[in-house]
CSV table of C-alpha atoms and ligand atoms in Angstrom, one decimal:
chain,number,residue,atom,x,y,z
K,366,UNK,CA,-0.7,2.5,31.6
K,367,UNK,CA,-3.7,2.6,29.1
K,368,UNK,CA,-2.5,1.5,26.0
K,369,UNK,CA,-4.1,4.0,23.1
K,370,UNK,CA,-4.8,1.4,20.6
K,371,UNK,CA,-6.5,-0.9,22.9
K,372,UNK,CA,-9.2,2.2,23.3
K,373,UNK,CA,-9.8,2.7,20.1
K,374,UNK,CA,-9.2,-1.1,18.3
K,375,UNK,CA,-13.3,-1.1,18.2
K,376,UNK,CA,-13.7,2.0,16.1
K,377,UNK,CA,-10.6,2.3,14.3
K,378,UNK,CA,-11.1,1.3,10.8
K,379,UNK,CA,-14.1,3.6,10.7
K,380,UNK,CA,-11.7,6.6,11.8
K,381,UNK,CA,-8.9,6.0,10.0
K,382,UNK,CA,-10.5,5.1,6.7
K,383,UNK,CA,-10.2,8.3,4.2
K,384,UNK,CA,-11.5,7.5,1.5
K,385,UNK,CA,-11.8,4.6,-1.1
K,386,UNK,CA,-9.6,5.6,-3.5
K,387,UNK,CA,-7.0,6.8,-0.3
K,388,UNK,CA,-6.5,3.1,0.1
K,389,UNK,CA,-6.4,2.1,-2.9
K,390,UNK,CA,-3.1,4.5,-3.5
K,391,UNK,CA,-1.6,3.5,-0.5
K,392,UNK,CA,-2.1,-0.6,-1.1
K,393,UNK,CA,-0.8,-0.2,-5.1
K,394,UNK,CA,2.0,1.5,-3.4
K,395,UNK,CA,2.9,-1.0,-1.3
K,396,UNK,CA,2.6,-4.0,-3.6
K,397,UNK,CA,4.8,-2.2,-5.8
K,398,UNK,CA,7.6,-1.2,-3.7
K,399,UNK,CA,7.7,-5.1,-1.6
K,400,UNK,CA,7.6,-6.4,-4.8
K,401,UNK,CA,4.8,-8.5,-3.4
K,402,UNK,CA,3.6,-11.6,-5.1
K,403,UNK,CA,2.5,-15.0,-4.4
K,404,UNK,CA,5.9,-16.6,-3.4
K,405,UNK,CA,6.0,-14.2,-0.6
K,406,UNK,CA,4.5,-14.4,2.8
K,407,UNK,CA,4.2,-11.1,4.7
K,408,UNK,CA,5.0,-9.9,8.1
K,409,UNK,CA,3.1,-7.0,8.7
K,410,UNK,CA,4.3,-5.8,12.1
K,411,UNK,CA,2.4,-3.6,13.8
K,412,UNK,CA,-0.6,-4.7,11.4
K,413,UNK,CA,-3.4,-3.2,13.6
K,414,UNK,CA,-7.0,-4.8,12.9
K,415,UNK,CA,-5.2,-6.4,10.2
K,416,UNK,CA,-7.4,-4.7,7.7
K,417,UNK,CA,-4.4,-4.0,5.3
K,418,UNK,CA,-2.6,-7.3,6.0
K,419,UNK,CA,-5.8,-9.2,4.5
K,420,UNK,CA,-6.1,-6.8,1.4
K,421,UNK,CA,-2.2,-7.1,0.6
K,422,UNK,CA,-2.8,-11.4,0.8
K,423,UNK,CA,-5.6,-11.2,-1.3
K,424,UNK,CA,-4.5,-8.7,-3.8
K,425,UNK,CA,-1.5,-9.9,-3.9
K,426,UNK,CA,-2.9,-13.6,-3.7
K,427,UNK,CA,0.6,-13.6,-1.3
K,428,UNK,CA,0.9,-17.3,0.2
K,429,UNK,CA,0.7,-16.2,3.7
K,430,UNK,CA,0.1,-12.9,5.8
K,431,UNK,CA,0.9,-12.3,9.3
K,432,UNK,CA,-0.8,-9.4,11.5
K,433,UNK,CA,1.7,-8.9,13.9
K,434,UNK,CA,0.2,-6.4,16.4
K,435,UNK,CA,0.8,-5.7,20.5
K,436,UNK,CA,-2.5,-4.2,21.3
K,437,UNK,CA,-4.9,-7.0,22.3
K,438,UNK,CA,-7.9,-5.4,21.3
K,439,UNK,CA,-6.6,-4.5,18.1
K,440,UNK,CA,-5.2,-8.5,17.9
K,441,UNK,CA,-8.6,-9.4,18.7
K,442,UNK,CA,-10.2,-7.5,15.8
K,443,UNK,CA,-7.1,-9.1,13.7
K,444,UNK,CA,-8.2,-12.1,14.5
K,445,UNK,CA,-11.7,-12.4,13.3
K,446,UNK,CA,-9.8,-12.4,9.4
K,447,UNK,CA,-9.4,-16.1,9.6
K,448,UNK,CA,-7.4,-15.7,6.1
K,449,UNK,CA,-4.4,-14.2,7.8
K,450,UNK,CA,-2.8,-15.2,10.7
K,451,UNK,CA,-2.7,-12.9,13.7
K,452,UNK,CA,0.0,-12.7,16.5
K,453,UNK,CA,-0.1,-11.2,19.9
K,454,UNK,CA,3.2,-9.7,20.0
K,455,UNK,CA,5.7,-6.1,19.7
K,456,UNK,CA,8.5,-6.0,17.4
K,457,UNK,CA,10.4,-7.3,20.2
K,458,UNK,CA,8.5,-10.5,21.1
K,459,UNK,CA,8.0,-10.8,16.8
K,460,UNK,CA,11.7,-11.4,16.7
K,461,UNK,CA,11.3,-14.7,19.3
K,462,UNK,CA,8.7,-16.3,16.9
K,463,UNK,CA,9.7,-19.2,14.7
K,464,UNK,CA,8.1,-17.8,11.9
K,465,UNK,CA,9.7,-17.3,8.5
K,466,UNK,CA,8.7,-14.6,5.9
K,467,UNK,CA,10.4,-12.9,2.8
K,468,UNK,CA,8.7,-9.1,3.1
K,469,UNK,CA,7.9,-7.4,5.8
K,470,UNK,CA,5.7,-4.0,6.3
K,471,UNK,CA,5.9,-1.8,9.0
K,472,UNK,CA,3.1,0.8,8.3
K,473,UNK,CA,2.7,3.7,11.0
K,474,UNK,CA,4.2,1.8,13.3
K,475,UNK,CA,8.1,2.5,13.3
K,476,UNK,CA,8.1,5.6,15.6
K,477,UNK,CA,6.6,3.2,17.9
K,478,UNK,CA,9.2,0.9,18.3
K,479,UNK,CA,12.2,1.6,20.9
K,480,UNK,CA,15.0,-0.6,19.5
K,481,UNK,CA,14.9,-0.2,15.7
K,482,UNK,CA,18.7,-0.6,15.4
K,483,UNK,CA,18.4,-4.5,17.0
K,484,UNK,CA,15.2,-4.9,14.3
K,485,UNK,CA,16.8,-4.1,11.5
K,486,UNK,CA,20.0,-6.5,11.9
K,487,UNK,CA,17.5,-9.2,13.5
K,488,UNK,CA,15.6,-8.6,10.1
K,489,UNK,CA,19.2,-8.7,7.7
K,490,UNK,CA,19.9,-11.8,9.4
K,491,UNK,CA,16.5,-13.3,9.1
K,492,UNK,CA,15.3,-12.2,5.1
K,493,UNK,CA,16.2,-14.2,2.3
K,494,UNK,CA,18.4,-12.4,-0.7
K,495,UNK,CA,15.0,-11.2,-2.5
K,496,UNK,CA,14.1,-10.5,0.8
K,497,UNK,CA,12.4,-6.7,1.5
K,498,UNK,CA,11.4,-4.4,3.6
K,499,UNK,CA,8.9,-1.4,3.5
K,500,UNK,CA,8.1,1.2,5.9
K,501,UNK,CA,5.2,4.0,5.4
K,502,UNK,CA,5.4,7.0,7.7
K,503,UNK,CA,4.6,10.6,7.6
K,504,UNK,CA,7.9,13.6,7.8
K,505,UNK,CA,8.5,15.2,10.8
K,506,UNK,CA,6.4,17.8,9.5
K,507,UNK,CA,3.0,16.8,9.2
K,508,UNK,CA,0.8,18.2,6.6
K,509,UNK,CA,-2.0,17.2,7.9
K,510,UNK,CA,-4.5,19.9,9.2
K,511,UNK,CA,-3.7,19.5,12.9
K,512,UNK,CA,-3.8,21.8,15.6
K,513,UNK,CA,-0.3,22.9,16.5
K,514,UNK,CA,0.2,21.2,19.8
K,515,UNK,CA,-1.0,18.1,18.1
K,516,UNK,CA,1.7,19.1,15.3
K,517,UNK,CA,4.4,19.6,18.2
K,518,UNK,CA,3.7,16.3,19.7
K,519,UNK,CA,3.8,14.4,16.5
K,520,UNK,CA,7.2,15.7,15.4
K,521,UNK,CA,9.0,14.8,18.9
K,522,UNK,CA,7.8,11.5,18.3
K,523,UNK,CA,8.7,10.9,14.5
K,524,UNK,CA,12.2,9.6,13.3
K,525,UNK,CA,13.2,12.1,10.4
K,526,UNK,CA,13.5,9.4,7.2
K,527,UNK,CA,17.0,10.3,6.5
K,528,UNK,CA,17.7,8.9,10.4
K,529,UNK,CA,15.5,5.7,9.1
K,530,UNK,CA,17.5,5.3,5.9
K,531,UNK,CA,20.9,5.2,7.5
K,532,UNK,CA,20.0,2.9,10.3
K,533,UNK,CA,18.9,0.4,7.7
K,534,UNK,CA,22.0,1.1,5.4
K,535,UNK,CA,24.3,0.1,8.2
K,536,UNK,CA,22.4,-3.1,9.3
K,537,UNK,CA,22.9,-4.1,5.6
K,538,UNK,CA,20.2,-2.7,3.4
K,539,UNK,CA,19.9,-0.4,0.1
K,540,UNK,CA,17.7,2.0,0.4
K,541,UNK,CA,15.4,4.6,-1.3
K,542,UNK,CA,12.4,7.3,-0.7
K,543,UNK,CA,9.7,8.1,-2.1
K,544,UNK,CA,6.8,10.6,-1.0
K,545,UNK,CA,3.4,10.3,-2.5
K,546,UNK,CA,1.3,13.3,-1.5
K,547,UNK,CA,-2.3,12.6,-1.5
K,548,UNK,CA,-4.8,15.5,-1.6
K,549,UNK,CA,-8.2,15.0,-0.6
K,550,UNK,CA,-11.7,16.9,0.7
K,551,UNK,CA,-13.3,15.2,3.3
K,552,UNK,CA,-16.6,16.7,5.7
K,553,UNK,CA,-14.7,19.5,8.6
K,554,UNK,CA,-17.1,17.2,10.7
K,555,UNK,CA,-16.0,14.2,10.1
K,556,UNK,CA,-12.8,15.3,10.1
K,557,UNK,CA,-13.0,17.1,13.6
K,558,UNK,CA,-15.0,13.4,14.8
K,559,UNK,CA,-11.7,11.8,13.8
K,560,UNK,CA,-9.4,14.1,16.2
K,561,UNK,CA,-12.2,13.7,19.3
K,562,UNK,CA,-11.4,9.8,18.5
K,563,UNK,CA,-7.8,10.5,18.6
K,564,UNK,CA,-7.4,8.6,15.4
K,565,UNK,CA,-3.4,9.6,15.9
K,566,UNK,CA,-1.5,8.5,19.2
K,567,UNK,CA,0.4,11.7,19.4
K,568,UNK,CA,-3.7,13.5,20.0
K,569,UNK,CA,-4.2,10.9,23.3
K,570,UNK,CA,-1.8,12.9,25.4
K,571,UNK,CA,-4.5,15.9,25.5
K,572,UNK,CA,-7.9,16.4,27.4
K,573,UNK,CA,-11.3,17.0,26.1
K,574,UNK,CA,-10.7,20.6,26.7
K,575,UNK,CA,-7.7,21.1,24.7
K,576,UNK,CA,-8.8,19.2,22.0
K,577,UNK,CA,-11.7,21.4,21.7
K,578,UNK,CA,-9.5,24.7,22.0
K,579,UNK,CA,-7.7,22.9,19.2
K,580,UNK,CA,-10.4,22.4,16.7
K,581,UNK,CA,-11.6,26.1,17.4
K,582,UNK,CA,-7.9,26.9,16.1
K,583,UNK,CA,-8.6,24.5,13.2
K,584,UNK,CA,-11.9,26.2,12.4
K,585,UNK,CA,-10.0,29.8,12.0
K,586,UNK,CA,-7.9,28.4,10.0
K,587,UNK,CA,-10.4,27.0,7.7
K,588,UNK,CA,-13.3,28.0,7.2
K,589,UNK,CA,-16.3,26.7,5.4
K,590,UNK,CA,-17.9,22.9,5.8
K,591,UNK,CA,-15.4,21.2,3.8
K,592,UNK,CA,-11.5,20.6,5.2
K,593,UNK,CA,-8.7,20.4,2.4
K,594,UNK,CA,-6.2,17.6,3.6
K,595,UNK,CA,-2.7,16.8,2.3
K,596,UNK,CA,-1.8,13.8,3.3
K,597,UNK,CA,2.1,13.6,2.6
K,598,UNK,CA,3.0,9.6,2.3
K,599,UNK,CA,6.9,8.3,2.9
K,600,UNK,CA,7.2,5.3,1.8
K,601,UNK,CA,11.2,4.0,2.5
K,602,UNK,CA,11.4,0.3,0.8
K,603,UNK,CA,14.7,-1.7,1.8
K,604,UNK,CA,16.2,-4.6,-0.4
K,605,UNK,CA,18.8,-6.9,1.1
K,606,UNK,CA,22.4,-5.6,0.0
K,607,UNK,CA,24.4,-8.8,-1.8
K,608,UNK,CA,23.1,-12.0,-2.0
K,609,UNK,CA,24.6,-13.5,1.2
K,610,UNK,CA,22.9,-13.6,4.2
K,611,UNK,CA,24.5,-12.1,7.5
K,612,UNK,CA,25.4,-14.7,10.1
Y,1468,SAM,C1,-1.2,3.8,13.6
Y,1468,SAM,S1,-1.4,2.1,14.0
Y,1468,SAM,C2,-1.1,1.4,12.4
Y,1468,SAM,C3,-1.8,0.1,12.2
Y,1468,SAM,C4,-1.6,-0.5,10.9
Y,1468,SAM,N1,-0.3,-0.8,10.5
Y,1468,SAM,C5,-2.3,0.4,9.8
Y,1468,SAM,O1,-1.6,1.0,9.0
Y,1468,SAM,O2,-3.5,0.5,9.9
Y,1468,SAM,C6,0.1,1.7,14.9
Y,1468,SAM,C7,0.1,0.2,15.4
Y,1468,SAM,O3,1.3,-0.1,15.9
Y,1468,SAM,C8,1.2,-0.9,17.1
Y,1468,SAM,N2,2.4,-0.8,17.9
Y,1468,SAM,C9,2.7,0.0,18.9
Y,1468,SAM,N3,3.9,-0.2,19.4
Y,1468,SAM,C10,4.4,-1.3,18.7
Y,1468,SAM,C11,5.6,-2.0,18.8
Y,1468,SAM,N4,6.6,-1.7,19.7
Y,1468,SAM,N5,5.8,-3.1,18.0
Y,1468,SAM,C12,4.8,-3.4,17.0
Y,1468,SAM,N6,3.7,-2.7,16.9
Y,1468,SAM,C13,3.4,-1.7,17.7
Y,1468,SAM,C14,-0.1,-0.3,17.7
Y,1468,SAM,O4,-0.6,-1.2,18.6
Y,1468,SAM,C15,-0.9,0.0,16.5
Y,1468,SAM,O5,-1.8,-1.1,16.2
């Protein structure tokens, strides 16, 4: 089967990008909530082109980075940031490494992974006491100005948070939530370029065809050149309950 990411790994910074001041938010609320600083080396699993991996190190001047990411093509683009260090691997195969890290980000990745219950203890076992976790996904209900199908197929796919917060409560972990929303006008066309990417997984299950029928439902929606966008962050950091580690 085609892997999504491996078709877009050559474009994908350009269509996920925002704006400026979008990523800006989204790294000071990272930093913030893993507590990062420049003890810590990173895990980011599921790290893509590494794009955010390499800011976090060097914002953070963090004294290692990993870019943990399945898709070889987006590995490969990982890869040319010789400041970080880039892994072929899934969540699963991560856990075989003989790597050691104290935080570890899982950034639009966690609906993608099938056995989040084994992760999470693997991880409890694995983090020191000051050890954290931080994952950054979307509700069920996206805000974002989808077609509906594309709305449909995003919410079958997406664990709700409170189902995220318990998992990692029982494996050991306190927990909190926090949900930035993040408002922003960007060009209908470059927003509509973005969907024809499929800049989401859940938009590579539909043809041409219906993604145009689905734009044309965008465009009633909203008209005029310009697309509002809400863009509703959950960010769910995890701290290591007690200072033992589980054995
Ligand atoms: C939406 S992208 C997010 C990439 C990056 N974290 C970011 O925020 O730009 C989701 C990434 O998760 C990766 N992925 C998919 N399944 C995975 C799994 N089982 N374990 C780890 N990563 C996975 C994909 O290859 C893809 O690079």
């Amino acid at each position: 089967m085609t892997n999504h990411f491996d078709t877009i790994a050559d474009i994908y910074n350009k269509v996920w990008y925002f704006s400026g001041q979008y990523q800006k938010s989204m790294l000071e609320n990272i930093i913030e909530l893993l507590q990062l600083g420049k003890d810590d080396v990173l895990a980011d699993i599921g790290g893509g082109t590494g794009a955010t991996t390499r800011l976090l190190l060097e914002t953070s001047n963090l004294r290692k980075a990993y870019c943990i990411e399945p898709s070889r093509k987006m590995f490969l683009e990982a890869q040319k940031i010789p400041v970080i260090e880039s892994v072929c691997a899934d969540a699963g195969e991560f856990m075989q490494l003989e790597i050691d890290f104290s935080k570890v980000l899982l950034k639009e990745v966690v609906h993608h992974i099938p056995s989040r219950q084994v992760l999470w203890r693997y991880l409890r076992h694995k983090l020191p006491a000051q050890g954290r976790i931080l994952i950054v996904t979307r509700p069920q209900a996206i805000a974002l100005p989808l077609f509906e199908k594309a709305k449909q197929a995003f919410r079958q796919k997406q664990p709700k948070h409170e189902v995220l917060m318990q998992e990692l409560e029982t494996s050991g972990f306190a927990t909190s939530y926090r949900v930035h929303p993040y408002r922003f006008t960007l060009d209908k066309a470059v927003w509509f370029d973005m969907i024809r990417n499929r800049f989401m997984s859940d938009l590579a299950g539909f043809t041409n065809g219906e993604i145009e029928e689905g734009l044309i439902e965008i465009d009633a929606k909203y008209p005029g050149g310009t697309i509002e966008i809400q863009d509703n962050i959950i960010y769910i950091p995890a701290s290591v309950k007690g200072m033992d580690r589980m054995e």
